[in-house]
Coordinates of C-alpha atoms and ligand atoms in Angstrom, one line a residue:
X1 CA 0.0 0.0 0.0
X2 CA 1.3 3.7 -0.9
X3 CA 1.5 6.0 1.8
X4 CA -0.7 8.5 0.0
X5 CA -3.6 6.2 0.6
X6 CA -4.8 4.8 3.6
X7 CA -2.5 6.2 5.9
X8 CA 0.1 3.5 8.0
X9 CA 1.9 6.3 8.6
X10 CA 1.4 6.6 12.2
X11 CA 0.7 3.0 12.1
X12 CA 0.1 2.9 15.7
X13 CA -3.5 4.8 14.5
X14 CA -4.1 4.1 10.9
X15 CA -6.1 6.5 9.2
X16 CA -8.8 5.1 7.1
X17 CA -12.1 6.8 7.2
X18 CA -13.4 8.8 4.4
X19 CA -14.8 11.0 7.0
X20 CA -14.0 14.1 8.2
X21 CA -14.9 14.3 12.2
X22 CA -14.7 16.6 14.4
X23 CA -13.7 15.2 17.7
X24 CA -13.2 12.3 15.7
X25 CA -11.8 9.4 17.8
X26 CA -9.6 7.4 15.5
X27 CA -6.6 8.5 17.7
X28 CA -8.0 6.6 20.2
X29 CA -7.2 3.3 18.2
X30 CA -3.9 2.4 20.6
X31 CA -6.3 2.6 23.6
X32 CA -9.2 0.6 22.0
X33 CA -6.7 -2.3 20.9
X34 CA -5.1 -2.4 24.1
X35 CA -8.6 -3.2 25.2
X36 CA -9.4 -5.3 22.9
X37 CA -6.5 -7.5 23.7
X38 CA -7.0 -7.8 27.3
X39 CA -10.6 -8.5 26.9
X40 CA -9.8 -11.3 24.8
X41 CA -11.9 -9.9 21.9
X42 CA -9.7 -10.7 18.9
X43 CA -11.7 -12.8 18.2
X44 CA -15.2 -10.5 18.3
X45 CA -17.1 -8.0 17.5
X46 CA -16.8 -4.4 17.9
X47 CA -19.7 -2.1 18.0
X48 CA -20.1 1.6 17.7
X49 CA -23.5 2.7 18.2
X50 CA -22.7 6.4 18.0
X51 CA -20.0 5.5 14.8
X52 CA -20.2 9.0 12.7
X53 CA -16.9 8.7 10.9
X54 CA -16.0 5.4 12.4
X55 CA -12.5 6.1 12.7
X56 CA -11.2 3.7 15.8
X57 CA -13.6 0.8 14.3
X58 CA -12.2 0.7 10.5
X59 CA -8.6 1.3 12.1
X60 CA -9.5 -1.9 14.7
X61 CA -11.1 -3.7 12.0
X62 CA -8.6 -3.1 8.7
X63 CA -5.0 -4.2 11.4
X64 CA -6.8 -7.4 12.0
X65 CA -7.9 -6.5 16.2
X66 CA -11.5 -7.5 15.6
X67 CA -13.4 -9.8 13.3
X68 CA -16.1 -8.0 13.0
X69 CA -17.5 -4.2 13.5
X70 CA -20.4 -2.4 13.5
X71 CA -21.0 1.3 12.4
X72 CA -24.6 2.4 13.8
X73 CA -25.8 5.9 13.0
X74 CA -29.0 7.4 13.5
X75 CA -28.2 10.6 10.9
X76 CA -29.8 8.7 7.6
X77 CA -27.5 11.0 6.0
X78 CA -24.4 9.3 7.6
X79 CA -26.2 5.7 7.5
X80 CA -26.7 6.1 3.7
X81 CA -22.6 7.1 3.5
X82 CA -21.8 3.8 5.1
X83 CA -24.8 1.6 3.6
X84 CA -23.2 2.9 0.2
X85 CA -19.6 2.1 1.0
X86 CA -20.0 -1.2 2.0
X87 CA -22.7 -2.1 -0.6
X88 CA -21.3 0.1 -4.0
X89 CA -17.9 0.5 -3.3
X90 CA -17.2 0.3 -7.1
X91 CA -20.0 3.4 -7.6
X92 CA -19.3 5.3 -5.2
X93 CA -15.3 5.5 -6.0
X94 CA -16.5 6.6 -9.2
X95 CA -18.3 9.2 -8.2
X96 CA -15.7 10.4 -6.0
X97 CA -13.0 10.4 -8.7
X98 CA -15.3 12.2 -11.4
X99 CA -16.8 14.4 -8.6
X100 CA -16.2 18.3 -9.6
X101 CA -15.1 20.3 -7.2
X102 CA -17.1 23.5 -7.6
X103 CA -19.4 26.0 -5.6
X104 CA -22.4 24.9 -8.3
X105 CA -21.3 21.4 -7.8
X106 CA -21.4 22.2 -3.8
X107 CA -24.8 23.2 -4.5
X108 CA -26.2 20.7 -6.1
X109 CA -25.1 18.0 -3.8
X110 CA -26.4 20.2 -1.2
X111 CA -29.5 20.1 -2.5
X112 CA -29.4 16.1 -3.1
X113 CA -28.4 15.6 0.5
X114 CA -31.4 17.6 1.6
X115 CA -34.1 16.3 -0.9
X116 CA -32.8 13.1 -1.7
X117 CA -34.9 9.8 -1.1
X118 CA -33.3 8.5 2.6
X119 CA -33.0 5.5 1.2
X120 CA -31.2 6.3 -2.2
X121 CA -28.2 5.2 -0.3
X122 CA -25.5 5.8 -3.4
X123 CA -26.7 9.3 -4.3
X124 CA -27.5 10.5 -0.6
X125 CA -24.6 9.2 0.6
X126 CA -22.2 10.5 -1.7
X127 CA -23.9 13.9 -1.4
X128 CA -22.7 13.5 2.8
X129 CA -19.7 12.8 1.9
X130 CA -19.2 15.4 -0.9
X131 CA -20.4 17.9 1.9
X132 CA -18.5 16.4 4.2
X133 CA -15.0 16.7 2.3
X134 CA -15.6 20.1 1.4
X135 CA -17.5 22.0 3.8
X136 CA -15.5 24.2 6.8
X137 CA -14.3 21.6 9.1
X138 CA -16.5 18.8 7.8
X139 CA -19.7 20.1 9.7
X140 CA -22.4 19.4 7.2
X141 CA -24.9 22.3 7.7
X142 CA -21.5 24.5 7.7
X143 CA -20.4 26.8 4.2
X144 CA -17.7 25.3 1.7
X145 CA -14.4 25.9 2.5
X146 CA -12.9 29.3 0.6
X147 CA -16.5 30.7 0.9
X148 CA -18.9 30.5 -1.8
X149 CA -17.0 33.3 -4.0
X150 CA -14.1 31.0 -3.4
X151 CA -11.6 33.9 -2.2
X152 CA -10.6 32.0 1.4
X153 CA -7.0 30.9 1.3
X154 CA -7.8 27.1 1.0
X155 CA -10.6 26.4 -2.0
X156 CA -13.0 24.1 -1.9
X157 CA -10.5 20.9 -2.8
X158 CA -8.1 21.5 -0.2
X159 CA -9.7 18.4 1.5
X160 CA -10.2 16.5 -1.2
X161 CA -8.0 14.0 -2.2
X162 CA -9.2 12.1 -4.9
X163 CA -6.3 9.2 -4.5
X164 CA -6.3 9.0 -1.1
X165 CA -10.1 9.0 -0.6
X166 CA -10.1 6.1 -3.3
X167 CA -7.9 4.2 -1.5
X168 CA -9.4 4.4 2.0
X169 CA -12.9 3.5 0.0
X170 CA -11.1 0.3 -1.8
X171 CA -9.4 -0.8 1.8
X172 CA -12.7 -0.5 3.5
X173 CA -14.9 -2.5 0.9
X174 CA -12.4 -5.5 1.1
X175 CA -13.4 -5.8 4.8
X176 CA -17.3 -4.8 3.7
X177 CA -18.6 -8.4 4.9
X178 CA -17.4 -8.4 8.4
X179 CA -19.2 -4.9 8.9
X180 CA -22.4 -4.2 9.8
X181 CA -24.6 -1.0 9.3
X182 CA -27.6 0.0 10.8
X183 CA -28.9 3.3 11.2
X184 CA -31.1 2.8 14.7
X185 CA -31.2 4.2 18.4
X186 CA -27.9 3.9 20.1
X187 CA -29.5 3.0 23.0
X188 CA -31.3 0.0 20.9
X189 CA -27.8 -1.2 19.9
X190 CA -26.3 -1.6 23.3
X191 CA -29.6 -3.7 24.4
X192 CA -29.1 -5.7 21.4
X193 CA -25.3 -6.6 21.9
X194 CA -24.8 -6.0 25.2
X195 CA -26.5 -10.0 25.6
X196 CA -23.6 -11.1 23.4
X197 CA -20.7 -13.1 24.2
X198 CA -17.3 -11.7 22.7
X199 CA -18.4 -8.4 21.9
X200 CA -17.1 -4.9 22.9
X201 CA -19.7 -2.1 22.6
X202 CA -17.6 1.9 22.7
X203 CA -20.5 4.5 23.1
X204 CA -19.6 7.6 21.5
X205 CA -22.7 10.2 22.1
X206 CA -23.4 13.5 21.7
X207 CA -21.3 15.3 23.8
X208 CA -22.9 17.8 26.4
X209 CA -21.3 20.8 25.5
X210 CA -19.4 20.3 22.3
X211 CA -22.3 18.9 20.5
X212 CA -24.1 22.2 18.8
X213 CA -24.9 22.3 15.7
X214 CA -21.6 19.9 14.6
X215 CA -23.8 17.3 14.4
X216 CA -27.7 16.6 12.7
X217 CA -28.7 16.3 16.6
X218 CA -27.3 16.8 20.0
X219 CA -28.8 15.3 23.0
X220 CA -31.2 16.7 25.4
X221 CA -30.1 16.2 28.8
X222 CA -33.2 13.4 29.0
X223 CA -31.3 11.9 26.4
X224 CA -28.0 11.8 28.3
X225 CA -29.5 10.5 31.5
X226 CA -31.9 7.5 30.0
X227 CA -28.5 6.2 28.1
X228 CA -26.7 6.6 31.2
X229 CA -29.9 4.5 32.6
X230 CA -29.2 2.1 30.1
X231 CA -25.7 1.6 30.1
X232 CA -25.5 1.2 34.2
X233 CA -28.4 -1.8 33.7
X234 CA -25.6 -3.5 31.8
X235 CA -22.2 -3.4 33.7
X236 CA -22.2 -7.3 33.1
X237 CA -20.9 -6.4 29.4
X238 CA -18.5 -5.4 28.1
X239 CA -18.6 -1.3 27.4
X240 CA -17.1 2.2 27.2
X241 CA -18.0 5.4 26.8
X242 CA -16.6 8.7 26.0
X243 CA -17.5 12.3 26.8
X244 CA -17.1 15.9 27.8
X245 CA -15.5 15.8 31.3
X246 CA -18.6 17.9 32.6
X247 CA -19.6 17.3 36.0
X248 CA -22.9 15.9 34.5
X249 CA -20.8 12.3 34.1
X250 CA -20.0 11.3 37.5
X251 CA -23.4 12.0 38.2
X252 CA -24.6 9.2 35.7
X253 CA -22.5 7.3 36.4
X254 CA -21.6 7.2 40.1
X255 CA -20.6 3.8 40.5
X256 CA -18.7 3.2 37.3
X257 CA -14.9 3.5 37.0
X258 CA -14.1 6.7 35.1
X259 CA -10.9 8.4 33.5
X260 CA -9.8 11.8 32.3
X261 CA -8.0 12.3 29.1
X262 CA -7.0 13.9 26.2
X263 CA -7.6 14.2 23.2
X264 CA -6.5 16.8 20.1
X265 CA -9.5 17.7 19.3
X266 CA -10.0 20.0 16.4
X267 CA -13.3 21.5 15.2
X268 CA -12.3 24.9 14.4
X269 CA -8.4 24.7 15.9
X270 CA -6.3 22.2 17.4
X271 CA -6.6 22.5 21.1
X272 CA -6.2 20.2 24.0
X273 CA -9.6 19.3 25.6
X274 CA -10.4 17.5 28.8
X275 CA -13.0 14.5 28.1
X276 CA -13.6 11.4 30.4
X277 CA -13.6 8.0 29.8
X278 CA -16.4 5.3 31.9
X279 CA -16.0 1.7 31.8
X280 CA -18.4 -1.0 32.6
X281 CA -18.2 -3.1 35.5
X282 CA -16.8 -6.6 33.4
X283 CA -14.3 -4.7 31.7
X284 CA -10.7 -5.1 31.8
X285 CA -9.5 -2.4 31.4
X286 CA -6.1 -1.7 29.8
Ligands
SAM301 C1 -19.7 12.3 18.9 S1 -20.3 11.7 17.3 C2 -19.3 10.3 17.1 C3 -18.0 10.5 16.5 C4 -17.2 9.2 16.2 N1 -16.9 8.5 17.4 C5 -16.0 9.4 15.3 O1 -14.9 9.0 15.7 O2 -16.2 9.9 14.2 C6 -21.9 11.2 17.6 C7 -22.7 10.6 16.5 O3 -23.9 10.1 17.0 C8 -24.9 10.2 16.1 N2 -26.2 10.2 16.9 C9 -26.8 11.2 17.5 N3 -27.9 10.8 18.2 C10 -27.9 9.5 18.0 C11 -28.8 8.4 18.5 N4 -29.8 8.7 19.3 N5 -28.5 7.1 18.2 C12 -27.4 6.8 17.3 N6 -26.6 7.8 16.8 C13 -26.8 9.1 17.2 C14 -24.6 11.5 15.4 O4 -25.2 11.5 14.1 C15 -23.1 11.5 15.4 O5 -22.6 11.0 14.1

């Protein structure tokens, strides 16, 4: 593999999503694996009911940590994206590579990802992506990047690699049978695998603070405390979570073992930010 595609680069966190993210956690692929390992999970599957971009499970999945993954998103937008990568690899490469990059092509793929059919997976999902690649710091309701006259110092390709963003497609659809997509509640996924042997469920939600308008929706504080609800009813599996280190977390989770960290996070800028880490009861954690 060339080191302009999927990046190995930093092989300890292999870059391979097609996604842009803010807050992505990819980086936290060294973390994840050493989980993975001490859990015994090599062997499993790895599910992210809060996927977005995905990053840490494609980068778990491609080095051969987990058999299996699964990418859940409730944004049909970002469901279609991953519905189409796994099931029209071959069209949706193509469209990347012929894709123009313009502010009338911006438009009309703006208009495609907001009237589109939800379940026109190729064209709705490419449209995301298309967005995605070449909007301000990836936030799909956000501007293209240069503005729309195009005088900003970067233009409206500067994220868009056509080479690169082929390759990371072609990597992901040679693993496309071991994943799984599903575009449900996240709460609906933990209930669901949380009964399963060999399995390894990192929640990724909606962050209290940082959420905004970054993503299609951000939780209500209801929302925060009925996952925490369900998350605490099943310590006996095997789970971790991520979020804002807000003093909102202890309170949800009071009896779980938690951890600050960091992370580079970098919406509009790169700056350090404190987040916190729970863990379930069963899990070793590593
Ligand atoms: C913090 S982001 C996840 C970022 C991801 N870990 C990554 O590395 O790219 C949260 C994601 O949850 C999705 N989401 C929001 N509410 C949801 C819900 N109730 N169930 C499932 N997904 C949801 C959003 O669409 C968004 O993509």
């Amino acid at each position: 593999m060339n080191n302009s595609g999927a990046s190995m680069r930093h092989h300890k966190k292999p870059i391979i999503s097609p996604l842009r993210y803010p807050g992505g956690k990819a980086s936290l692929y060294t973390r994840l694996r050493a989980i993975v390992r001490a859990n015994d999970l090599t062997a499993g599957t790895y599910v992210e009911p809060y996927a977005g971009g995905a990053g840490a499970a494609l980068g778990l999945l491609v080095t051969g940590q987990v058999r299996r993954i699964v990418i859940n998103d409730l944004d049909p937008a970002i469901y279609a994206f991953w519905k189409a990568v796994t099931s029209e690899p071959l069209a949706i490469s193509r469209m990347v590579e012929k894709a123009e990059l313009t502010v009338s092509e911006w438009s009309r793929q703006k208009d495609i990802y907001l009237n589109a059919p939800r379940d026109d997976y190729l064209n709705l999902g490419f449209a995301t992506f298309f967005l995605n690649r070449t909007n301000r710091s990836g936030v799909l309701n956000g501007g293209p990047i240069g503005g729309m006259d195009q005088t900003g110092k970067y233009k409206i390709d500067a994220r868009f690699n056509r080479s690169t963003l082929v390759e990371r497609l072609r990597l992901i659809s040679l693993h496309a049978k071991r994943i799984s997509v599903t575009n449900t509640d996240g709460m609906t996924v933990i209930k669901r695998y949380s009964k399963r042997e060999n399995t390894l469920i990192y929640a990724d939600p909606p962050y209290f603070e940082k959420a905004g308008s970054l993503y299609l929706n951000s939780f209500e504080d209801a929302h925060h405390s009925s996952l925490a609800a369900c998350l605490n009813s099943v310590s006996d599996a095997k789970w971790l979570l991520t979020y804002d280190n807000v003093p909102r977390v202890p309170e949800l989770y009071p009896d779980r073992r938690r951890e600050v960290f960091s992370l580079n996070y970098s919406a509009h800028r790169v700056t350090k930010a404190n987040e916190i880490m729970v863990f379930s009861d069963a899990l070793t954690v590593a």
